[in-house]
Amino acid sequence: MENRSLMAYDSNNIFAKILRGEAPCIKLYEDDLTLAFMDIMPQADGHVLVISKEAAETLLDLSEDGARACVVTTRRIAIAVKKALAAEGIFIAQMNGAAAGQTVPHIHFHVIPRTAGAVVRMHGVERADDAGLNAFAAKIRAALADA
Ligand code: AMP
């Protein structure tokens, strides 16, 4: 059963623009239903976002097929990030609604490598430089290709 909210989807949000090719992203993976790219304000090195290609604001708005595809891609990315960053653990986060901390109104999953004791940076605050992001992206793409 589907549980669509009554909220209108804002097609001008930054992830919708990335999906339409109107804004750049450091792409890692794409299939018919999902897209994965580097978070430009990473909470840890190797922080990746997985988004649905559906025009859905939250997980509650997403179709069940879209939800399944996001989880499969998130798992695939998590395996690659863990290998590429030699991460001890992988934190998966997914916020629904501003009250829950969602800042971009398009469904997405965070994949964040974690190491015991390492501080996680603030959410969406510090813009990383593109050279560093591209270097981590290259490692993650290599791990994806190996999988
Ligand atoms: P949330 O607060 O859960 O909606 O997360 C939104 C995430 O999107 C934050 O971690 C931001 O750093 C990230 N973000 C915002 N704009 C961009 C962008 N243009 N490219 C990549 N990541 C972005």
CSV table of C-alpha atoms in Angstrom, one decimal, residues 39 41-43 47 49 93 95 101-104 108 110 112 120-126:
chain,number,residue,atom,x,y,z
A,39,ASP,CA,27.8,15.0,-0.7
A,41,MET,CA,29.3,19.2,2.6
A,42,PRO,CA,30.4,15.8,3.9
A,43,GLN,CA,30.0,14.8,7.6
A,47,HIS,CA,29.9,10.8,2.5
A,49,LEU,CA,24.0,10.5,-1.2
A,93,ALA,CA,20.6,8.2,7.6
A,95,MET,CA,15.4,12.3,7.1
A,101,GLY,CA,16.2,17.6,9.9
A,102,GLN,CA,15.6,17.2,6.2
A,103,THR,CA,17.0,20.3,4.3
A,104,VAL,CA,16.7,19.2,0.7
A,108,HIS,CA,17.7,10.7,-0.3
A,110,HIS,CA,23.1,9.4,3.5
A,112,ILE,CA,28.5,7.9,5.9
A,120,VAL,CA,31.3,13.4,12.6
A,121,ARG,CA,31.2,16.9,11.1
A,122,MET,CA,28.1,19.1,11.4
A,123,HIS,CA,25.3,18.3,9.0
A,124,GLY,CA,25.5,20.3,5.7
A,125,VAL,CA,27.8,23.1,6.9
A,126,GLU,CA,31.3,22.9,5.5
